[in-house]
Short mmCIF file of C-alpha atoms and ligand atoms in Angstrom, two decimals:
data_model
loop_
_atom_site.label_atom_id
_atom_site.label_comp_id
_atom_site.label_asym_id
_atom_site.label_seq_id
_atom_site.Cartn_x
_atom_site.Cartn_y
_atom_site.Cartn_z
CA UNK A 713 -0.02 0.01 0.04
CA UNK A 714 1.57 3.31 -1.03
CA UNK A 715 0.40 4.98 2.21
CA UNK A 716 3.15 3.25 4.11
CA UNK A 717 5.65 5.37 2.41
CA UNK A 718 4.28 8.48 4.13
CA UNK A 719 5.27 7.04 7.40
CA UNK A 720 8.98 6.22 6.62
CA UNK A 721 11.40 8.30 8.71
CA UNK A 722 13.07 9.65 5.50
CA UNK A 723 9.90 10.85 4.12
CA UNK A 724 8.87 12.30 7.48
CA UNK A 725 11.99 14.24 7.56
CA UNK A 726 11.49 15.86 4.24
CA UNK A 727 8.04 15.86 2.89
CA UNK A 728 5.98 17.57 5.71
CA UNK A 729 8.77 20.05 6.46
CA UNK A 730 8.84 21.20 2.95
CA UNK A 731 5.44 22.39 3.21
CA UNK A 732 5.78 23.80 6.81
CA UNK A 733 6.64 27.50 7.31
CA UNK A 734 9.25 26.49 9.84
CA UNK A 735 11.61 25.13 7.13
CA UNK A 736 11.16 28.25 5.02
CA UNK A 737 13.60 31.16 5.55
CA UNK A 738 12.27 33.83 7.89
CA UNK A 739 11.50 36.03 4.84
CA UNK A 740 10.25 32.98 2.99
CA UNK A 741 6.98 32.37 1.17
CA UNK A 742 4.86 34.54 3.45
CA UNK A 743 6.45 37.86 2.55
CA UNK A 744 5.83 37.85 -1.28
CA UNK A 745 2.16 37.07 -0.52
CA UNK A 746 1.87 40.04 1.67
CA UNK A 747 3.65 42.16 -0.92
CA UNK A 748 1.24 40.93 -3.49
CA UNK A 749 -1.71 41.84 -1.44
CA UNK A 750 -0.30 45.32 -0.85
CA UNK A 751 0.00 45.93 -4.61
CA UNK A 752 -3.56 45.10 -5.23
CA UNK A 753 -5.02 47.20 -2.48
CA UNK A 754 -4.05 50.85 -1.75
CA UNK A 755 -2.86 51.25 1.78
CA UNK A 756 -5.13 52.04 4.62
CA UNK A 757 -3.40 55.33 5.23
CA UNK A 758 -3.74 56.49 1.60
CA UNK A 759 -7.52 55.54 1.74
CA UNK A 760 -8.22 57.35 4.91
CA UNK A 761 -6.40 60.34 3.44
CA UNK A 762 -8.53 60.31 0.36
CA UNK A 763 -11.71 60.07 2.47
CA UNK A 764 -10.58 63.04 4.46
CA UNK A 765 -8.91 65.23 1.93
CA UNK A 766 -11.40 64.95 -0.94
CA UNK A 767 -14.43 66.04 0.99
CA UNK A 768 -12.45 68.76 2.73
CA UNK A 769 -11.03 70.11 -0.46
CA UNK A 770 -14.60 70.12 -1.99
CA UNK A 771 -15.79 71.89 1.11
CA UNK A 772 -13.09 74.50 1.09
CA UNK A 773 -13.53 75.10 -2.67
CA UNK A 774 -17.23 75.66 -2.12
CA UNK A 775 -16.64 77.90 0.87
CA UNK A 776 -14.18 79.96 -1.08
CA UNK A 777 -16.43 80.38 -4.05
CA UNK A 778 -19.43 81.42 -1.83
CA UNK A 779 -17.10 83.86 0.02
CA UNK A 780 -15.99 85.38 -3.17
CA UNK A 781 -19.54 85.85 -4.40
CA UNK A 782 -20.64 87.50 -1.13
CA UNK A 783 -17.64 89.69 -1.07
CA UNK A 784 -18.19 90.87 -4.64
CA UNK A 785 -21.86 91.59 -3.86
CA UNK A 786 -20.81 93.67 -0.73
CA UNK A 787 -18.19 95.60 -2.71
CA UNK A 788 -20.59 96.33 -5.51
CA UNK A 789 -23.30 97.47 -3.14
CA UNK A 790 -20.92 99.87 -1.29
CA UNK A 791 -19.56 101.25 -4.54
CA UNK A 792 -23.05 101.68 -6.05
CA UNK A 793 -24.14 103.57 -2.81
CA UNK A 794 -21.30 106.03 -3.09
CA UNK A 795 -21.94 106.60 -6.81
CA UNK A 796 -25.65 107.39 -6.19
CA UNK A 797 -24.90 109.54 -3.19
CA UNK A 798 -22.45 111.58 -5.37
CA UNK A 799 -24.97 111.84 -8.27
CA UNK A 800 -27.66 112.98 -5.76
CA UNK A 801 -25.42 115.67 -4.45
CA UNK A 802 -24.52 116.96 -7.91
CA UNK A 803 -28.20 116.92 -9.04
CA UNK A 804 -29.17 118.73 -5.83
CA UNK A 805 -26.93 121.70 -6.73
CA UNK A 806 -28.25 122.05 -10.28
CA UNK A 807 -30.45 125.42 -10.17
CA UNK A 808 -32.01 128.07 -12.42
CA UNK A 809 -29.93 131.00 -13.44
CA UNK A 810 -31.14 133.57 -15.99
CA UNK A 811 -34.03 131.21 -16.88
CA UNK A 812 -31.75 128.34 -17.70
CA UNK A 813 -30.50 125.40 -15.43
CA UNK A 814 -26.86 125.65 -14.26
CA UNK A 815 -24.84 122.88 -12.60
CA UNK A 816 -22.43 123.83 -9.86
CA UNK A 817 -20.69 120.68 -8.77
CA UNK A 818 -19.96 120.68 -4.97
CA UNK A 819 -16.39 119.34 -4.13
CA UNK A 820 -17.92 117.00 -1.52
CA UNK A 821 -19.73 115.03 -4.35
CA UNK A 822 -16.23 114.03 -5.65
CA UNK A 823 -14.43 113.89 -2.37
CA UNK A 824 -16.57 111.01 -1.11
CA UNK A 825 -14.63 108.75 -3.48
CA UNK A 826 -11.23 109.52 -1.98
CA UNK A 827 -9.24 106.41 -1.23
CA UNK A 828 -5.62 105.23 -1.23
CA UNK A 829 -6.37 103.71 -4.60
CA UNK A 830 -6.73 107.01 -6.41
CA UNK A 831 -9.73 106.03 -8.55
CA UNK A 832 -10.54 108.44 -11.34
CA UNK A 833 -13.98 109.86 -11.08
CA UNK A 834 -16.05 111.42 -13.95
CA UNK A 835 -19.20 113.08 -14.25
CA UNK A 836 -21.63 114.60 -16.79
CA UNK A 837 -24.74 116.76 -16.21
CA UNK A 838 -27.31 117.11 -18.95
CA UNK A 839 -30.51 119.17 -19.02
CA UNK A 840 -33.59 118.56 -21.03
CA UNK A 841 -32.90 117.69 -24.63
CA UNK A 842 -29.29 116.65 -24.15
CA UNK A 843 -27.77 119.98 -23.41
CA UNK A 844 -24.52 119.51 -21.45
CA UNK A 845 -24.37 121.55 -18.24
CA UNK A 846 -21.01 120.26 -17.13
CA UNK A 847 -18.58 117.32 -16.93
CA UNK A 848 -17.25 115.07 -19.67
CA UNK A 849 -19.31 114.86 -22.78
CA UNK A 850 -17.84 111.43 -23.81
CA UNK A 851 -19.09 109.68 -20.76
CA UNK A 852 -21.09 106.69 -21.98
CA UNK A 853 -24.86 106.83 -21.70
CA UNK A 854 -26.75 104.12 -19.73
CA UNK A 855 -28.28 101.19 -21.67
CA UNK A 856 -31.67 102.61 -20.77
CA UNK A 857 -32.45 106.25 -19.82
CA UNK A 858 -33.23 106.67 -16.06
CA UNK A 859 -36.67 107.79 -15.13
CA UNK A 860 -38.05 109.34 -11.94
CA UNK A 861 -40.44 106.38 -11.52
CA UNK A 862 -37.82 103.57 -12.00
CA UNK A 863 -34.98 105.24 -10.16
CA UNK A 864 -31.41 105.45 -11.03
CA UNK A 865 -29.64 103.11 -13.59
CA UNK A 866 -26.24 101.41 -12.59
CA UNK A 867 -24.08 100.05 -15.33
CA UNK A 868 -20.56 98.94 -16.38
CA UNK A 869 -18.94 100.96 -19.19
CA UNK A 870 -15.58 101.75 -20.53
CA UNK A 871 -13.98 105.17 -20.69
CA UNK A 872 -10.59 105.76 -22.44
CA UNK A 873 -10.00 102.03 -22.39
CA UNK A 874 -10.65 101.94 -18.63
CA UNK A 875 -13.49 99.95 -17.22
CA UNK A 876 -15.80 102.04 -15.06
CA UNK A 877 -18.87 101.50 -12.96
CA UNK A 878 -21.47 104.32 -13.47
CA UNK A 879 -24.81 105.54 -12.38
CA UNK A 880 -27.39 107.64 -14.25
CA UNK A 881 -29.65 109.65 -12.02
CA UNK A 882 -32.44 111.89 -13.14
CA UNK A 883 -34.53 114.61 -11.43
CA UNK A 884 -37.06 117.20 -12.58
CA UNK A 885 -36.14 120.81 -12.12
CA UNK A 886 -39.26 123.20 -11.55
CA UNK A 887 -39.54 126.70 -12.02
CA UNK A 888 -42.77 128.87 -12.48
CA UNK A 889 -44.94 126.14 -13.81
CA UNK A 890 -42.27 124.59 -16.15
CA UNK A 891 -40.07 121.68 -15.42
CA UNK A 892 -36.77 120.51 -17.00
CA UNK A 893 -35.36 116.95 -16.55
CA UNK A 894 -31.72 116.91 -15.47
CA UNK A 895 -29.69 113.65 -15.87
CA UNK A 896 -26.46 113.28 -13.75
CA UNK A 897 -24.03 110.54 -14.61
CA UNK A 898 -21.17 109.68 -12.20
CA UNK A 899 -18.61 107.03 -13.17
CA UNK A 900 -15.49 105.79 -11.48
CA UNK A 901 -12.74 103.40 -12.07
CA UNK A 902 -12.73 100.22 -10.10
CA UNK A 903 -9.42 100.25 -8.18
CA UNK A 904 -11.02 100.63 -4.68
CA UNK A 905 -13.79 98.11 -5.48
CA UNK A 906 -11.21 95.45 -6.52
CA UNK A 907 -9.10 96.25 -3.39
CA UNK A 908 -12.13 95.95 -1.19
CA UNK A 909 -13.16 92.65 -2.80
CA UNK A 910 -9.61 91.37 -2.28
CA UNK A 911 -9.73 92.40 1.39
CA UNK A 912 -12.85 90.67 1.94
CA UNK A 913 -12.19 87.50 0.07
CA UNK A 914 -8.41 86.84 0.46
CA UNK A 915 -8.52 85.89 4.15
CA UNK A 916 -11.02 83.13 3.42
CA UNK A 917 -8.87 81.76 0.72
CA UNK A 918 -5.80 81.79 3.00
CA UNK A 919 -7.77 80.14 5.84
CA UNK A 920 -9.10 77.40 3.58
CA UNK A 921 -5.80 76.63 2.04
CA UNK A 922 -4.08 76.55 5.46
CA UNK A 923 -6.67 74.21 6.62
CA UNK A 924 -6.10 71.80 3.68
CA UNK A 925 -2.42 72.07 4.22
CA UNK A 926 -2.73 71.40 7.94
CA UNK A 927 -4.83 68.28 7.41
CA UNK A 928 -2.50 66.99 4.73
CA UNK A 929 0.32 67.19 7.05
CA UNK A 930 -1.19 66.38 10.44
CA UNK A 931 -3.49 63.54 9.29
CA UNK A 932 -0.65 61.28 7.97
CA UNK A 933 1.33 61.99 11.22
CA UNK A 934 -1.69 61.08 13.30
CA UNK A 935 -2.46 58.03 11.29
CA UNK A 936 1.09 56.83 11.57
CA UNK A 937 0.95 57.26 15.24
CA UNK A 938 -2.52 55.65 15.67
CA UNK A 939 -1.73 52.79 13.40
CA UNK A 940 1.34 51.92 15.19
CA UNK A 941 -0.34 49.37 17.54
CA UNK A 942 -1.90 47.68 14.36
CA UNK A 943 1.60 47.42 12.85
CA UNK A 944 2.97 46.04 16.08
CA UNK A 945 0.09 43.51 16.14
CA UNK A 946 1.04 42.57 12.49
CA UNK A 947 4.77 42.22 13.47
CA UNK A 948 3.86 40.03 16.33
CA UNK A 949 1.62 37.72 14.37
CA UNK A 950 4.11 37.60 11.45
CA UNK A 951 7.10 37.02 13.76
CA UNK A 952 5.65 34.11 15.60
CA UNK A 953 7.34 30.77 15.55
CA UNK A 954 5.01 28.13 13.97
CA UNK A 955 4.55 26.33 17.29
CA UNK A 956 4.48 29.49 19.45
CA UNK A 957 0.76 28.96 20.70
CA UNK A 958 0.56 31.29 23.65
CA UNK A 959 -2.26 33.79 23.34
CA UNK A 960 -1.45 37.32 22.22
CA UNK A 961 -1.43 40.15 24.68
CA UNK A 962 -4.00 42.81 23.87
CA UNK A 963 -2.82 45.24 26.51
CA UNK A 964 -2.34 48.83 25.29
CA UNK A 965 -4.18 48.21 22.06
CA UNK A 966 -7.07 50.49 21.00
CA UNK A 967 -10.59 49.16 21.80
CA UNK A 968 -11.29 48.50 18.15
CA UNK A 969 -8.45 46.02 17.86
CA UNK A 970 -9.64 44.00 20.73
CA UNK A 971 -11.97 41.80 18.70
CA UNK A 972 -9.17 41.03 16.17
CA UNK A 973 -6.88 39.98 18.98
CA UNK A 974 -9.68 37.92 20.52
CA UNK A 975 -10.33 36.14 17.21
CA UNK A 976 -6.66 35.50 16.73
CA UNK A 977 -6.46 34.06 20.27
CA UNK A 978 -9.35 31.98 19.71
CA UNK A 979 -7.75 30.63 16.54
CA UNK A 980 -4.48 30.04 18.51
CA UNK A 981 -6.40 28.20 21.21
CA UNK A 982 -8.03 25.90 18.64
CA UNK A 983 -4.62 25.28 17.04
CA UNK A 984 -3.22 24.46 20.37
CA UNK A 985 -6.00 22.02 21.03
CA UNK A 986 -5.55 20.38 17.73
CA UNK A 987 -1.82 20.18 17.92
CA UNK A 988 -1.97 18.74 21.39
CA UNK A 989 -4.41 16.17 20.10
CA UNK A 990 -2.25 15.32 17.22
CA UNK A 991 0.85 14.98 19.43
CA UNK A 992 -1.07 12.74 21.73
CA UNK A 993 -2.26 10.63 18.77
CA UNK A 994 1.17 10.29 17.38
CA UNK A 995 2.60 9.32 20.82
CA UNK A 996 -0.27 6.73 21.37
CA UNK A 997 0.13 5.36 17.79
CA UNK A 998 3.88 4.94 18.25
CA UNK A 999 3.30 3.24 21.56
CA UNK A 1000 0.75 0.83 19.97
CA UNK A 1001 2.95 0.04 17.08
CA UNK A 1002 5.97 -0.55 19.38
CA UNK A 1003 4.51 -3.44 21.19
CA UNK A 1004 3.74 -5.72 18.25
CA UNK A 1005 7.13 -4.66 16.70
CA UNK A 1006 9.03 -5.71 19.81
CA UNK A 1007 7.06 -8.91 19.96
CA UNK A 1008 7.77 -9.65 16.37
CA UNK A 1009 11.50 -9.01 16.91
CA UNK A 1010 11.45 -11.46 19.93
CA UNK A 1011 9.45 -14.01 18.02
CA UNK A 1012 11.82 -13.94 14.98
CA UNK A 1013 14.86 -14.11 17.36
CA UNK A 1014 13.38 -17.12 19.02
CA UNK A 1015 12.64 -18.82 15.73
CA UNK A 1016 16.24 -18.37 14.80
CA UNK A 1017 17.46 -19.84 18.04
CA UNK A 1018 15.27 -22.95 18.10
CA UNK A 1019 16.26 -23.82 14.57
CA UNK A 1020 16.43 -27.56 15.22
CA UNK A 1021 13.12 -27.69 17.16
CA UNK A 1022 10.59 -27.58 14.29
CA UNK A 1023 7.53 -27.41 16.45
CA UNK A 1024 8.89 -24.49 18.58
CA UNK A 1025 10.04 -22.70 15.49
CA UNK A 1026 6.60 -23.11 13.76
CA UNK A 1027 4.96 -21.84 16.92
CA UNK A 1028 7.26 -18.69 16.96
CA UNK A 1029 6.54 -18.11 13.21
CA UNK A 1030 2.84 -18.33 13.75
CA UNK A 1031 3.23 -15.76 16.54
CA UNK A 1032 5.21 -13.65 14.10
CA UNK A 1033 2.52 -13.90 11.55
CA UNK A 1034 -0.01 -12.82 14.22
CA UNK A 1035 2.24 -9.85 15.03
CA UNK A 1036 2.55 -8.72 11.47
CA UNK A 1037 -1.19 -9.15 11.06
CA UNK A 1038 -1.81 -6.88 13.98
CA UNK A 1039 0.82 -4.36 12.70
CA UNK A 1040 -0.92 -4.34 9.30
CA UNK A 1041 -4.34 -3.87 10.91
CA UNK A 1042 -3.06 -1.09 13.07
CA UNK A 1043 -1.39 0.63 10.11
CA UNK A 1044 -4.57 0.40 8.06
CA UNK A 1045 -6.66 1.73 10.84
CA UNK A 1046 -4.19 4.61 11.60
CA UNK A 1047 -4.33 5.45 7.84
CA UNK A 1048 -8.20 5.28 7.77
CA UNK A 1049 -8.27 7.57 10.93
CA UNK A 1050 -5.86 10.06 9.24
CA UNK A 1051 -7.94 9.94 6.18
CA UNK A 1052 -11.29 10.42 7.97
CA UNK A 1053 -9.77 13.36 9.79
CA UNK A 1054 -7.99 15.11 7.15
CA UNK A 1055 -10.66 15.25 4.51
CA UNK A 1056 -12.26 18.49 5.50
CA UNK A 1057 -15.47 17.96 3.66
CA UNK A 1058 -15.42 14.41 2.08
CA UNK A 1059 -16.03 14.35 -1.60
CA UNK A 1060 -19.74 13.59 -1.49
CA UNK A 1061 -21.63 11.49 -4.09
CA UNK A 1062 -25.12 10.20 -3.99
CA UNK A 1063 -25.05 6.57 -3.05
CA UNK A 1064 -27.26 3.74 -1.75
CA UNK A 1065 -26.15 2.84 1.77
CA UNK A 1066 -27.83 -0.45 1.30
CA UNK A 1067 -25.31 -1.38 -1.41
CA UNK A 1068 -22.44 -0.40 0.89
CA UNK A 1069 -23.79 -2.46 3.74
CA UNK A 1070 -24.33 -5.43 1.33
CA UNK A 1071 -20.74 -5.42 0.18
CA UNK A 1072 -19.45 -4.99 3.76
CA UNK A 1073 -21.53 -8.01 4.89
CA UNK A 1074 -20.24 -10.01 1.92
CA UNK A 1075 -16.62 -9.18 2.93
CA UNK A 1076 -17.28 -10.46 6.48
CA UNK A 1077 -19.25 -13.51 5.57
CA UNK A 1078 -16.29 -15.86 5.67
CA UNK A 1079 -15.26 -14.63 9.10
CA UNK A 1080 -18.82 -15.13 10.42
CA UNK A 1081 -19.07 -18.62 8.99
CA UNK A 1082 -15.61 -19.57 10.48
CA UNK A 1083 -17.10 -18.70 13.82
CA UNK A 1084 -20.49 -20.25 13.03
CA UNK A 1085 -22.19 -16.96 13.51
CA UNK A 1086 -25.55 -16.47 11.98
CA UNK A 1087 -25.16 -13.19 9.85
CA UNK A 1088 -28.44 -11.78 8.65
CA UNK A 1089 -29.69 -8.64 7.08
CA UNK A 1090 -32.90 -6.67 6.48
CA UNK A 1091 -31.94 -3.84 4.24
CA UNK A 1092 -34.55 -1.48 2.77
CA UNK A 1093 -34.45 -0.19 -0.77
CA UNK A 1094 -33.37 3.45 -1.74
CA UNK A 1095 -31.30 4.17 1.27
CA UNK A 1096 -29.82 7.23 -0.45
CA UNK A 1097 -27.22 9.30 1.32
CA UNK A 1098 -24.58 11.75 0.26
CA UNK A 1099 -21.24 10.44 1.18
CA UNK A 1100 -17.78 9.13 0.39
CA UNK A 1101 -18.01 5.50 -0.56
CA UNK A 1102 -14.59 4.50 0.88
CA UNK A 1103 -15.26 6.16 4.32
CA UNK A 1104 -18.87 4.82 4.60
CA UNK A 1105 -17.49 1.40 3.80
CA UNK A 1106 -14.96 1.74 6.55
CA UNK A 1107 -17.69 2.96 8.95
CA UNK A 1108 -20.06 -0.03 8.50
CA UNK A 1109 -17.27 -2.53 8.22
CA UNK A 1110 -15.82 -1.51 11.52
CA UNK A 1111 -19.27 -2.04 13.22
CA UNK A 1112 -19.98 -5.31 11.45
CA UNK A 1113 -16.42 -6.51 12.32
CA UNK A 1114 -16.86 -5.65 15.93
CA UNK A 1115 -20.18 -7.48 16.11
CA UNK A 1116 -18.63 -10.68 14.62
CA UNK A 1117 -15.32 -10.31 16.50
CA UNK A 1118 -16.84 -9.93 20.05
CA UNK A 1119 -19.78 -12.20 19.73
CA UNK A 1120 -19.26 -15.81 20.94
CA UNK A 1121 -19.15 -18.75 18.49
CA UNK A 1122 -22.58 -19.79 17.35
CA UNK A 1123 -23.93 -16.28 18.06
CA UNK A 1124 -26.17 -14.05 15.96
CA UNK A 1125 -25.39 -10.79 14.09
CA UNK A 1126 -28.16 -8.90 12.28
CA UNK A 1127 -28.05 -5.76 10.25
CA UNK A 1128 -31.14 -3.74 9.69
CA UNK A 1129 -31.24 -0.46 7.71
CA UNK A 1130 -34.18 1.63 6.72
CA UNK A 1131 -35.30 5.22 6.14
CA UNK A 1132 -36.88 6.95 9.10
CA UNK A 1133 -38.29 10.27 8.09
CA UNK A 1134 -35.37 12.29 6.77
CA UNK A 1135 -32.63 9.96 8.20
CA UNK A 1136 -31.12 6.65 7.15
CA UNK A 1137 -30.79 4.45 10.24
CA UNK A 1138 -28.67 1.39 10.16
CA UNK A 1139 -28.41 -0.99 13.23
CA UNK A 1140 -25.84 -3.71 13.64
CA UNK A 1141 -27.18 -5.93 16.42
CA UNK A 1142 -25.52 -8.89 18.00
CA UNK A 1143 -26.19 -11.21 20.94
CA UNK A 1144 -22.67 -11.23 22.26
CA UNK A 1145 -21.34 -10.21 25.71
CA UNK A 1146 -22.30 -6.51 25.32
CA UNK A 1147 -20.41 -3.50 26.62
CA UNK A 1148 -20.58 -2.55 30.26
CA UNK A 1149 -22.36 0.72 30.86
CA UNK A 1150 -19.42 2.38 32.37
CA UNK A 1151 -17.16 2.01 29.31
CA UNK A 1152 -19.87 2.39 26.58
CA UNK A 1153 -18.83 6.03 25.84
CA UNK A 1154 -15.16 5.45 26.48
CA UNK A 1155 -14.80 2.85 23.76
CA UNK A 1156 -15.15 5.73 21.34
CA UNK A 1157 -11.83 7.09 22.58
CA UNK A 1158 -8.79 6.13 20.58
CA UNK A 1159 -7.04 2.96 21.69
CA UNK A 1160 -9.48 2.19 24.40
CA UNK A 1161 -10.35 -1.47 24.19
CA UNK A 1162 -12.57 -3.74 26.32
CA UNK A 1163 -11.37 -7.24 25.46
CA UNK A 1164 -7.62 -7.61 25.85
CA UNK A 1165 -7.82 -11.21 24.81
CA UNK A 1166 -9.20 -10.48 21.36
CA UNK A 1167 -7.14 -8.89 18.74
CA UNK A 1168 -7.85 -5.31 17.84
CA UNK A 1169 -6.55 -1.84 17.67
CA UNK A 1170 -9.04 0.24 19.71
CA UNK A 1171 -9.51 2.54 16.68
CA UNK A 1172 -12.56 1.01 14.98
CA UNK A 1173 -15.22 2.95 16.80
CA UNK A 1174 -13.37 6.28 16.95
CA UNK A 1175 -13.00 5.96 13.20
CA UNK A 1176 -16.71 5.01 12.73
CA UNK A 1177 -17.84 7.98 14.80
CA UNK A 1178 -15.43 10.43 13.05
CA UNK A 1179 -16.78 9.32 9.64
CA UNK A 1180 -20.45 9.51 10.64
CA UNK A 1181 -19.98 12.98 12.15
CA UNK A 1182 -18.21 14.16 8.97
CA UNK A 1183 -21.24 13.05 7.05
CA UNK A 1184 -23.55 14.96 9.49
CA UNK A 1185 -24.54 11.85 11.42
CA UNK A 1186 -23.45 9.95 14.42
CA UNK A 1187 -22.78 6.39 15.75
CA UNK A 1188 -24.38 5.20 19.17
CA UNK A 1189 -24.02 2.12 21.09
CA UNK A 1190 -26.80 0.61 23.12
CA UNK A 1191 -27.72 -2.56 24.96
CA UNK A 1192 -28.93 -5.12 22.38
CA UNK A 1193 -32.32 -6.69 21.82
CA UNK A 1194 -33.79 -8.44 24.96
CA UNK A 1195 -30.97 -6.77 27.03
CA UNK A 1196 -28.33 -8.91 25.42
CA UNK A 1197 -25.39 -7.86 23.20
CA UNK A 1198 -24.88 -4.60 21.50
CA UNK A 1199 -26.80 -2.59 19.07
CA UNK A 1200 -24.64 -0.09 17.20
CA UNK A 1201 -26.81 2.49 15.50
CA UNK A 1202 -25.62 4.66 12.61
CA UNK A 1203 -27.78 7.69 11.71
CA UNK A 1204 -27.10 9.53 8.49
CA UNK A 1205 -29.03 12.36 6.87
CA UNK A 1206 -31.04 10.99 3.95
CA UNK A 1207 -30.43 12.70 0.60
CA UNK A 1208 -33.16 13.56 -1.87
CA UNK A 1209 -31.62 11.11 -4.32
CA UNK A 1210 -33.56 9.09 -6.81
CA UNK A 1211 -35.76 6.73 -5.07
CA UNK A 1212 -35.92 8.66 -1.79
CA UNK A 1213 -39.03 7.90 0.03
CA UNK A 1214 -39.26 4.40 -1.32
CA UNK A 1215 -39.35 2.48 1.92
CA UNK A 1216 -40.39 -0.93 0.60
CA UNK A 1217 -38.10 -3.19 2.55
CA UNK A 1218 -36.52 -6.09 0.76
CA UNK A 1219 -35.44 -8.89 3.02
CA UNK A 1220 -31.97 -9.82 2.00
CA UNK A 1221 -31.68 -12.46 4.71
N1 LIG B 1417 -20.30 -5.54 19.33
C1 LIG B 1417 -19.53 -5.36 20.37
N2 LIG B 1417 -19.72 -6.27 21.42
C2 LIG B 1417 -18.94 -6.18 22.47
N3 LIG B 1417 -17.92 -5.25 22.68
C3 LIG B 1417 -17.72 -4.41 21.68
C4 LIG B 1417 -18.48 -4.38 20.53
N4 LIG B 1417 -18.03 -3.44 19.67
C5 LIG B 1417 -17.04 -2.71 20.34
N5 LIG B 1417 -16.81 -3.36 21.57
C6 LIG B 1417 -15.85 -2.92 22.55
O1 LIG B 1417 -15.41 -1.63 22.18
C7 LIG B 1417 -13.97 -1.71 22.13
C8 LIG B 1417 -13.44 -0.68 21.11
O2 LIG B 1417 -13.81 -1.16 19.86
P1 LIG B 1417 -13.05 -0.68 18.54
O3 LIG B 1417 -12.86 0.74 18.73
O4 LIG B 1417 -13.67 -1.17 17.37
O5 LIG B 1417 -11.61 -1.26 18.75
P2 LIG B 1417 -11.15 -2.88 18.63
O6 LIG B 1417 -12.32 -3.51 18.03
O7 LIG B 1417 -10.00 -2.82 17.73
O8 LIG B 1417 -10.88 -3.22 20.00
C9 LIG B 1417 -13.58 -3.14 21.79
O9 LIG B 1417 -12.28 -3.41 22.29
C10 LIG B 1417 -14.69 -3.84 22.66
O10 LIG B 1417 -14.23 -4.03 23.91
MG1 LIG B 1418 -13.13 -2.94 16.22
#
């Protein structure tokens, strides 16, 4: 059997270690995997920065745009107010002289524009049908003439290639029953307005930019500082020896990391349990193998020594054969145990448990006949389960084997299997000596045996239970029919396979 090779010391030295991280150099196969992951996903720090900086930049941009708009409106309102005041003052000073209106521009009307920005101020006073009373004649007219009803007209214009803001204001001049409309236009360059806009808006721009800059500098620093415990945790996990199974210390870690440490510790605890169980199993298995090996050695040496005595030599060789049989049985059971345990989810196929039982019974028929045991079966049709054929065969074989092995010569062993609701229930019943109550559960432990005089390994029932549980079922032992012998019951979930529900029992006795 090729499985034996796995157990040779040479193989043991090389094969498993090749796969274990212990044999790999410290920077071995784990590091490239980490590097690959890092290449796929941007770092946590970069992502947090994006989450912070992008919304903040949007917010600052919007605040600056709104601030600019408000500042512009305030500057415009102030400037327009000054222009209108000036125009009203000038219009207020237009009076009759010799039957005609005359404009006398008061200095205050122009002085109100005084500022460090030295804006140029222009005016024009027109009476009635466009007669110029004073000021610059080339001052551009408003897009629509002002009226007393609609009030002054404010507008942008250009004078001598200079952009100007202007107001056109109109009033009616009365005298002895006649009235003359007077239009005053005042315009000024926009130096002070632009300066005011800057003064109102610049500070907001500076504050916003500073805020962005501060966040861009401080957040990475803060993240670096705050992520340090996580990095330490990573180093501690990565730097662990494969068999370092002490729980990790969560002291000093932020609250959010506590569940991660708990989960890691839970995993470590399970690993520890598993590794302890494995270690114990290997120690027990070695112990169990050592006894028949030592016996075999002694028997062979004895056979050599009693070379002349044919009867003694034959007896020694028969004993040696028994030892090798026991070794083979033990090795097979160990391999089956390993197979049952290592298959995480056995490759499941739809199968009829009845067929598995029938072939297991056929295999044991000779052994039963040899001991004059009445081996019978009542196996229903369509006992569909989802399972691994090899493992299920080992499961039922172990139970039938036990029943035949421990039942006295001339006894009776019956296998009954049927569908009960959504379960397939198989019972292996014998009328042998039974199992005392106090060890009925203990016989499911590895290497626990009840009958020292009978050959066996103490692995049959643990294997059977392991396989049943892996298939979502269980194995139970109970006192047999009429309080005699043992009934071993296997319960497996029924699958919806073809023929499910067909409970017509076919007696295969
Ligand atoms: N049908 C049975 N009748 C009586 N004793 C049984 C029966 N099946 C199991 N046992 C007891 O349970 C023990 C453990 O069984 P098992 O795990 O199959 O190991 P093994 O058969 O190799 O001893 C047996 O040694 C025996 O004492
Ligand atoms: Mg057994």
